[in-house]
Short mmCIF file of C-alpha atoms and ligand atoms in Angstrom, two decimals:
data_model
loop_
_atom_site.label_atom_id
_atom_site.label_comp_id
_atom_site.label_asym_id
_atom_site.label_seq_id
_atom_site.Cartn_x
_atom_site.Cartn_y
_atom_site.Cartn_z
CA UNK A 505 83.13 70.24 91.08
CA UNK A 506 81.02 72.97 92.69
CA UNK A 507 82.24 76.56 93.09
CA UNK A 508 83.06 76.16 96.79
CA UNK A 509 85.30 73.18 96.00
CA UNK A 510 86.97 75.11 93.18
CA UNK A 511 87.55 77.95 95.62
CA UNK A 512 89.01 75.61 98.25
CA UNK A 513 91.44 74.18 95.68
CA UNK A 514 92.57 77.53 94.33
CA UNK A 515 96.38 77.71 94.09
CA UNK A 516 97.65 79.98 96.85
CA UNK A 517 100.75 80.71 98.86
CA UNK A 518 100.86 80.45 102.63
CA UNK A 519 102.32 83.87 103.39
CA UNK A 520 100.90 84.36 106.89
CA UNK A 521 102.02 80.93 108.02
CA UNK A 522 99.02 80.26 110.29
CA UNK A 523 95.24 80.67 110.45
CA UNK A 524 94.34 83.99 112.03
CA UNK A 525 92.29 83.45 115.19
CA UNK A 526 88.77 84.71 115.82
CA UNK A 527 88.42 86.05 119.32
CA UNK A 528 85.32 86.73 121.40
CA UNK A 529 85.73 90.28 122.76
CA UNK A 530 83.88 89.78 126.02
CA UNK A 531 84.70 93.11 127.67
CA UNK A 532 83.86 95.10 124.54
CA UNK A 533 80.66 93.09 124.05
CA UNK A 534 79.58 93.95 127.61
CA UNK A 535 80.31 97.64 127.00
CA UNK A 536 78.52 97.82 123.65
CA UNK A 537 75.58 95.57 124.50
CA UNK A 538 76.08 93.34 121.47
CA UNK A 539 78.10 90.14 121.01
CA UNK A 540 81.35 91.13 119.31
CA UNK A 541 84.05 88.88 117.89
CA UNK A 542 87.26 89.93 116.20
CA UNK A 543 88.86 88.20 113.21
CA UNK A 544 92.51 88.90 113.91
CA UNK A 545 93.93 89.48 110.45
CA UNK A 546 96.06 92.17 112.09
CA UNK A 547 98.28 89.42 113.49
CA UNK A 548 101.29 88.25 111.51
CA UNK A 549 104.89 89.19 111.00
CA UNK A 550 105.43 92.95 110.83
CA UNK A 551 105.48 92.92 107.04
CA UNK A 552 102.96 90.17 106.36
CA UNK A 553 100.11 91.27 108.60
CA UNK A 554 96.75 92.75 107.68
CA UNK A 555 94.17 92.14 104.97
CA UNK A 556 96.54 92.42 101.99
CA UNK A 557 98.10 89.08 102.89
CA UNK A 558 94.80 87.37 101.93
CA UNK A 559 94.84 88.97 98.50
CA UNK A 560 98.54 88.35 97.89
CA UNK A 561 98.32 84.65 98.76
CA UNK A 562 96.07 84.15 95.74
CA UNK A 563 97.42 86.85 93.44
CA UNK A 564 101.10 85.91 93.82
CA UNK A 565 100.46 82.18 93.35
CA UNK A 566 98.98 83.18 89.99
CA UNK A 567 101.75 85.72 89.18
CA UNK A 568 104.51 83.20 89.89
CA UNK A 569 102.74 80.56 87.78
CA UNK A 570 102.73 83.14 84.93
CA UNK A 571 106.51 83.47 85.27
CA UNK A 572 106.53 86.92 86.91
CA UNK A 573 109.82 88.06 88.41
CA UNK A 574 109.07 91.67 89.32
CA UNK A 575 106.03 93.10 91.13
CA UNK A 576 104.83 96.67 90.67
CA UNK A 577 102.19 98.25 92.89
CA UNK A 578 101.06 101.81 93.46
CA UNK A 579 99.95 103.40 96.72
CA UNK A 580 100.40 106.23 99.16
CA UNK A 581 103.41 106.79 101.44
CA UNK A 582 101.29 105.16 104.17
CA UNK A 583 100.28 102.20 102.02
CA UNK A 584 99.93 98.92 103.89
CA UNK A 585 99.43 97.21 100.53
CA UNK A 586 102.78 98.46 99.25
CA UNK A 587 104.52 97.31 102.43
CA UNK A 588 102.87 93.87 102.27
CA UNK A 589 103.86 93.54 98.59
CA UNK A 590 107.44 94.48 99.47
CA UNK A 591 107.51 91.87 102.26
CA UNK A 592 105.85 89.21 100.09
CA UNK A 593 108.30 89.90 97.25
CA UNK A 594 111.21 89.43 99.65
CA UNK A 595 109.67 86.22 100.99
CA UNK A 596 109.14 84.75 97.51
CA UNK A 597 112.36 85.90 95.84
CA UNK A 598 110.72 88.46 93.52
CA UNK A 599 111.86 91.99 92.70
CA UNK A 600 109.52 94.78 93.61
CA UNK A 601 108.94 98.43 92.69
CA UNK A 602 106.54 100.65 94.64
CA UNK A 603 105.09 103.71 92.89
CA UNK A 604 104.15 106.13 95.67
CA UNK A 605 102.06 109.26 95.39
CA UNK A 606 104.09 111.63 97.51
CA UNK A 607 107.07 113.89 97.23
CA UNK A 608 110.15 112.11 98.47
CA UNK A 609 109.85 112.38 102.27
CA UNK A 610 112.81 113.61 104.29
CA UNK A 611 112.46 110.74 106.78
CA UNK A 612 111.76 107.05 106.24
CA UNK A 613 109.27 106.12 108.97
CA UNK A 614 106.46 103.59 109.46
CA UNK A 615 105.71 101.55 106.34
CA UNK A 616 108.29 103.45 104.30
CA UNK A 617 111.11 102.24 106.51
CA UNK A 618 109.82 98.68 106.10
CA UNK A 619 109.47 99.07 102.31
CA UNK A 620 113.14 100.00 102.13
CA UNK A 621 114.22 97.24 104.50
CA UNK A 622 112.38 94.60 102.46
CA UNK A 623 114.42 95.69 99.42
CA UNK A 624 111.72 97.42 97.37
CA UNK A 625 112.65 100.05 94.76
CA UNK A 626 110.81 103.26 95.61
CA UNK A 627 109.51 105.72 93.00
CA UNK A 628 107.93 108.92 94.32
CA UNK A 629 105.69 110.66 91.81
CA UNK A 630 104.53 113.71 93.79
CA UNK A 631 101.04 114.61 95.00
CA UNK A 632 98.88 113.18 92.24
CA UNK A 633 95.32 111.83 92.04
CA UNK A 634 94.61 108.07 92.25
CA UNK A 635 94.01 108.04 88.47
CA UNK A 636 97.31 109.80 87.73
CA UNK A 637 99.09 107.43 90.10
CA UNK A 638 97.78 104.47 88.09
CA UNK A 639 99.16 106.06 84.92
CA UNK A 640 102.56 106.46 86.57
CA UNK A 641 102.48 102.79 87.61
CA UNK A 642 101.69 101.77 84.02
CA UNK A 643 104.62 103.85 82.78
CA UNK A 644 106.94 102.12 85.29
CA UNK A 645 105.68 98.71 84.10
CA UNK A 646 106.39 99.66 80.47
CA UNK A 647 109.85 100.93 81.38
CA UNK A 648 110.73 97.70 83.24
CA UNK A 649 109.34 95.51 80.46
CA UNK A 650 111.51 97.38 77.96
CA UNK A 651 114.54 96.22 79.91
CA UNK A 652 113.35 92.59 79.66
CA UNK A 653 111.79 92.30 83.15
CA UNK A 654 108.81 89.94 83.56
CA UNK A 655 106.47 92.22 85.46
CA UNK A 656 103.21 91.54 87.31
CA UNK A 657 101.26 94.69 88.12
CA UNK A 658 99.08 94.80 91.21
CA UNK A 659 96.44 97.53 91.24
CA UNK A 660 95.80 100.00 94.05
CA UNK A 661 95.25 98.16 97.35
CA UNK A 662 95.93 94.90 95.42
CA UNK A 663 92.18 94.87 94.68
CA UNK A 664 91.07 92.74 91.74
CA UNK A 665 88.61 90.00 90.86
CA UNK A 666 91.31 87.42 91.50
CA UNK A 667 92.45 88.86 94.83
CA UNK A 668 88.84 89.06 96.03
CA UNK A 669 88.94 85.24 95.99
CA UNK A 670 91.43 85.50 98.86
CA UNK A 671 88.65 87.09 100.89
CA UNK A 672 86.01 84.63 99.72
CA UNK A 673 88.33 81.96 101.15
CA UNK A 674 88.68 84.06 104.29
CA UNK A 675 84.89 84.12 104.66
CA UNK A 676 84.84 80.31 104.45
CA UNK A 677 87.55 80.17 107.12
CA UNK A 678 85.60 82.44 109.47
CA UNK A 679 82.38 80.51 108.82
CA UNK A 680 84.10 77.30 109.95
CA UNK A 681 85.71 78.97 112.99
CA UNK A 682 82.40 80.45 114.18
CA UNK A 683 80.56 77.18 113.56
CA UNK A 684 83.12 75.37 115.72
CA UNK A 685 82.20 77.82 118.51
CA UNK A 686 78.52 77.06 117.92
CA UNK A 687 77.95 80.61 116.64
CA UNK A 688 76.59 82.01 113.38
CA UNK A 689 77.74 85.26 111.80
CA UNK A 690 75.13 88.02 112.06
CA UNK A 691 77.19 90.92 110.73
CA UNK A 692 80.75 91.38 109.50
CA UNK A 693 82.00 94.93 109.77
CA UNK A 694 85.30 96.07 108.24
CA UNK A 695 87.23 99.09 106.96
CA UNK A 696 87.00 99.50 103.19
CA UNK A 697 88.87 101.44 100.51
CA UNK A 698 90.04 99.68 97.34
CA UNK A 699 87.33 97.04 97.70
CA UNK A 700 89.02 93.63 97.58
CA UNK A 701 88.05 92.86 101.16
CA UNK A 702 84.40 93.81 100.74
CA UNK A 703 83.88 92.18 97.36
CA UNK A 704 85.54 88.96 98.53
CA UNK A 705 83.46 88.80 101.71
CA UNK A 706 80.29 89.52 99.72
CA UNK A 707 81.21 86.73 97.33
CA UNK A 708 82.01 84.30 100.16
CA UNK A 709 78.74 85.18 101.87
CA UNK A 710 76.77 84.59 98.67
CA UNK A 711 78.49 81.21 98.14
CA UNK A 712 77.26 80.20 101.61
CA UNK A 713 73.71 81.33 100.82
CA UNK A 714 73.98 84.93 102.13
CA UNK A 715 73.48 84.21 105.83
CA UNK A 716 75.30 87.36 107.06
CA UNK A 717 75.23 91.13 106.57
CA UNK A 718 78.55 92.48 105.31
CA UNK A 719 79.08 96.16 106.17
CA UNK A 720 81.97 98.06 104.62
CA UNK A 721 83.00 101.23 106.43
CA UNK A 722 84.47 103.54 103.81
CA UNK A 723 87.78 105.11 104.86
CA UNK A 724 88.84 106.63 101.51
CA UNK A 725 86.55 108.52 99.16
CA UNK A 726 86.81 108.60 95.35
CA UNK A 727 89.06 105.58 94.89
CA UNK A 728 86.96 104.81 91.78
CA UNK A 729 84.46 106.86 89.73
CA UNK A 730 81.74 104.36 90.65
CA UNK A 731 82.79 102.72 93.93
CA UNK A 732 79.89 100.23 94.41
CA UNK A 733 79.99 99.39 90.68
CA UNK A 734 83.71 98.58 90.85
CA UNK A 735 83.27 96.49 94.02
CA UNK A 736 80.45 94.57 92.33
CA UNK A 737 82.65 93.99 89.26
CA UNK A 738 85.36 92.47 91.51
CA UNK A 739 82.85 90.16 93.18
CA UNK A 740 81.27 89.12 89.87
CA UNK A 741 84.71 88.62 88.29
CA UNK A 742 85.78 86.47 91.25
CA UNK A 743 82.60 84.39 90.88
CA UNK A 744 83.36 83.84 87.20
CA UNK A 745 86.90 82.68 87.98
CA UNK A 746 85.56 79.82 90.11
CA UNK A 747 82.55 79.08 87.90
CA UNK A 748 79.97 80.20 90.49
CA UNK A 749 76.48 80.89 89.13
CA UNK A 750 75.45 83.79 91.36
CA UNK A 751 73.12 86.73 90.82
CA UNK A 752 75.19 89.42 92.53
CA UNK A 753 73.76 92.94 92.24
CA UNK A 754 74.49 96.43 93.61
CA UNK A 755 72.18 95.59 96.54
CA UNK A 756 74.81 93.12 97.74
CA UNK A 757 77.35 95.94 98.14
CA UNK A 758 76.78 97.50 101.54
CA UNK A 759 78.94 100.57 102.14
CA UNK A 760 78.63 103.59 104.39
CA UNK A 761 80.60 106.84 104.19
CA UNK A 762 79.18 108.05 107.52
CA UNK A 763 82.49 107.47 109.30
CA UNK A 764 84.85 108.84 106.64
CA UNK A 765 85.15 112.22 108.41
CA UNK A 766 87.45 114.63 106.55
CA UNK A 767 88.69 111.88 104.20
CA UNK A 768 91.50 109.36 103.74
CA UNK A 769 94.04 109.60 106.54
CA UNK A 770 92.22 112.59 108.05
CA UNK A 771 90.26 112.97 111.26
CA UNK A 772 86.81 111.56 111.77
CA UNK A 773 84.48 111.67 114.78
CA UNK A 774 84.90 108.78 117.20
CA UNK A 775 88.30 107.61 115.95
CA UNK A 776 90.31 108.51 119.06
CA UNK A 777 87.62 107.02 121.32
CA UNK A 778 87.75 103.84 119.22
CA UNK A 779 91.55 103.54 119.53
CA UNK A 780 91.36 104.19 123.27
CA UNK A 781 88.46 101.80 123.92
CA UNK A 782 89.89 98.83 122.03
CA UNK A 783 93.37 99.27 123.51
CA UNK A 784 92.12 99.54 127.09
CA UNK A 785 89.31 96.97 127.05
CA UNK A 786 90.89 94.28 124.85
CA UNK A 787 94.57 95.16 124.38
CA UNK A 788 94.01 95.38 120.62
CA UNK A 789 95.44 98.22 118.55
CA UNK A 790 93.58 99.93 115.75
CA UNK A 791 95.02 102.69 113.57
CA UNK A 792 93.57 106.12 112.79
CA UNK A 793 93.65 105.70 108.98
CA UNK A 794 91.71 102.43 108.56
CA UNK A 795 90.60 100.13 111.35
CA UNK A 796 89.72 102.80 113.95
CA UNK A 797 87.11 104.23 111.56
CA UNK A 798 85.49 100.78 111.41
CA UNK A 799 85.54 100.53 115.22
CA UNK A 800 84.05 104.05 115.48
CA UNK A 801 81.22 102.72 113.29
CA UNK A 802 80.90 99.61 115.45
CA UNK A 803 80.52 101.70 118.60
CA UNK A 804 78.03 104.09 117.02
CA UNK A 805 75.89 101.43 115.30
CA UNK A 806 75.82 99.32 118.47
CA UNK A 807 74.60 102.35 120.45
CA UNK A 808 71.85 102.89 117.84
CA UNK A 809 70.97 99.15 118.03
CA UNK A 810 71.49 98.84 114.27
CA UNK A 811 73.71 95.76 114.32
CA UNK A 812 72.51 92.21 114.11
CA UNK A 813 74.73 90.02 116.30
CA UNK A 814 76.94 88.18 116.59
CA UNK A 815 79.05 90.90 115.04
CA UNK A 816 82.50 90.10 113.70
CA UNK A 817 84.81 93.09 113.49
CA UNK A 818 87.21 92.03 110.74
CA UNK A 819 90.50 93.53 111.88
CA UNK A 820 92.24 94.43 108.63
CA UNK A 821 95.47 95.53 110.33
CA UNK A 822 97.36 98.79 109.80
CA UNK A 823 98.84 99.46 113.24
CA UNK A 824 102.04 100.57 111.46
CA UNK A 825 100.76 104.12 111.08
CA UNK A 826 100.73 104.43 114.88
CA UNK A 827 104.53 104.55 114.56
CA UNK A 828 104.50 107.31 111.96
CA UNK A 829 105.31 110.52 113.93
CA UNK A 830 102.45 112.43 112.25
CA UNK A 831 99.90 109.92 113.56
CA UNK A 832 101.60 109.15 116.89
CA UNK A 833 101.37 112.86 117.68
CA UNK A 834 97.70 112.99 116.64
CA UNK A 835 96.80 109.94 118.72
CA UNK A 836 98.69 111.15 121.77
CA UNK A 837 97.10 114.60 121.59
CA UNK A 838 93.67 113.22 120.66
CA UNK A 839 93.27 110.91 123.67
CA UNK A 840 92.75 113.01 126.76
CA UNK A 841 94.27 110.66 129.32
CA UNK A 842 97.47 110.63 127.23
CA UNK A 843 97.67 114.33 126.44
CA UNK A 844 97.14 115.05 130.16
CA UNK A 845 100.45 113.30 130.88
CA UNK A 846 103.49 115.54 130.93
CA UNK A 847 106.17 114.04 128.68
C1 PLP B 597 94.64 98.36 107.34
C2 PLP B 597 93.71 98.39 106.21
N1 PLP B 597 92.40 98.17 106.43
C3 PLP B 597 91.50 98.20 105.43
C4 PLP B 597 91.89 98.46 104.12
C5 PLP B 597 90.85 98.46 103.07
O1 PLP B 597 90.82 97.24 102.40
P1 PLP B 597 90.42 97.17 100.87
O2 PLP B 597 91.48 97.92 100.13
O3 PLP B 597 90.39 95.74 100.56
O4 PLP B 597 89.11 97.84 100.72
C6 PLP B 597 93.24 98.69 103.84
C7 PLP B 597 93.67 99.01 102.46
O5 PLP B 597 94.70 99.56 102.21
C8 PLP B 597 94.18 98.65 104.91
O6 PLP B 597 95.48 98.86 104.69
#
């Protein structure tokens, strides 16, 4: 069996329940002067929407086969990964503990409200670094195992060699969808932080003979000491799991920090324009923490004629932060036509 067949037969859950559509964004394409499509991974149920669903479909099939009964994942108060894990745990009858790097907030809003509703146990460990957060998560795993729990730990953003296979499968899905429209994929552009999305798309692309350019728009700095090295390790590890003989190197990892702005969850140039443009031209929502930074890049790179079309903007989800008062205020004040309205 070749690696693509092994990939296609990988055990996985069907958490989203349907194949996410790919949509030609005609109005946006006309505005930007390049053919733009959108892979709508933002669509799903409230809990099981966004890019983490891809990773969890593969990772949880494996965890359940190993006999896991309790999931542990770390993240920020805003974490879409934590919320998706909480929802997936509820949907599959598993227990779940989220280790969150914030002081206990006074209000449960946005993803935090959903985490609680889905029945997750919440552990707040204060304002710590990503590395310290991982240590806290390990301590929680040890504590649960000491009480006899069968725990499966998911790393930050659910990024791993195994979960990157979820995105290699996603690449294959997109390839088929675009082919059925008679289109090839010139460039895929997406928001990137913990790396599972990028490494999986890079792997999928390589399995198909590298026909496309995969561009990761970095939205969180310093997730790892060596970010491209860690992404490459995920892609190579994923390749090994399906027996693919590929020569993946650092050159295959294509990341830019040009649109990171002040950092994770903080302002960046072009973000408000991106939210406004996509909402008003296509009725699609992007959030200020993740996907709007990728759309800001799309707008800027299209203006500079640096994108080979057709371009697929991979919508990784995350609209939930629009309903977090901190970000709703920022978005309302940051978009002039909204702030001009008297509320
Ligand atoms: C909405 C959204 N987009 C993009 C990303 C980045 O994906 P990855 O962690 O696979 O790099 C995340 C990760 O948390 C996310 O929640």
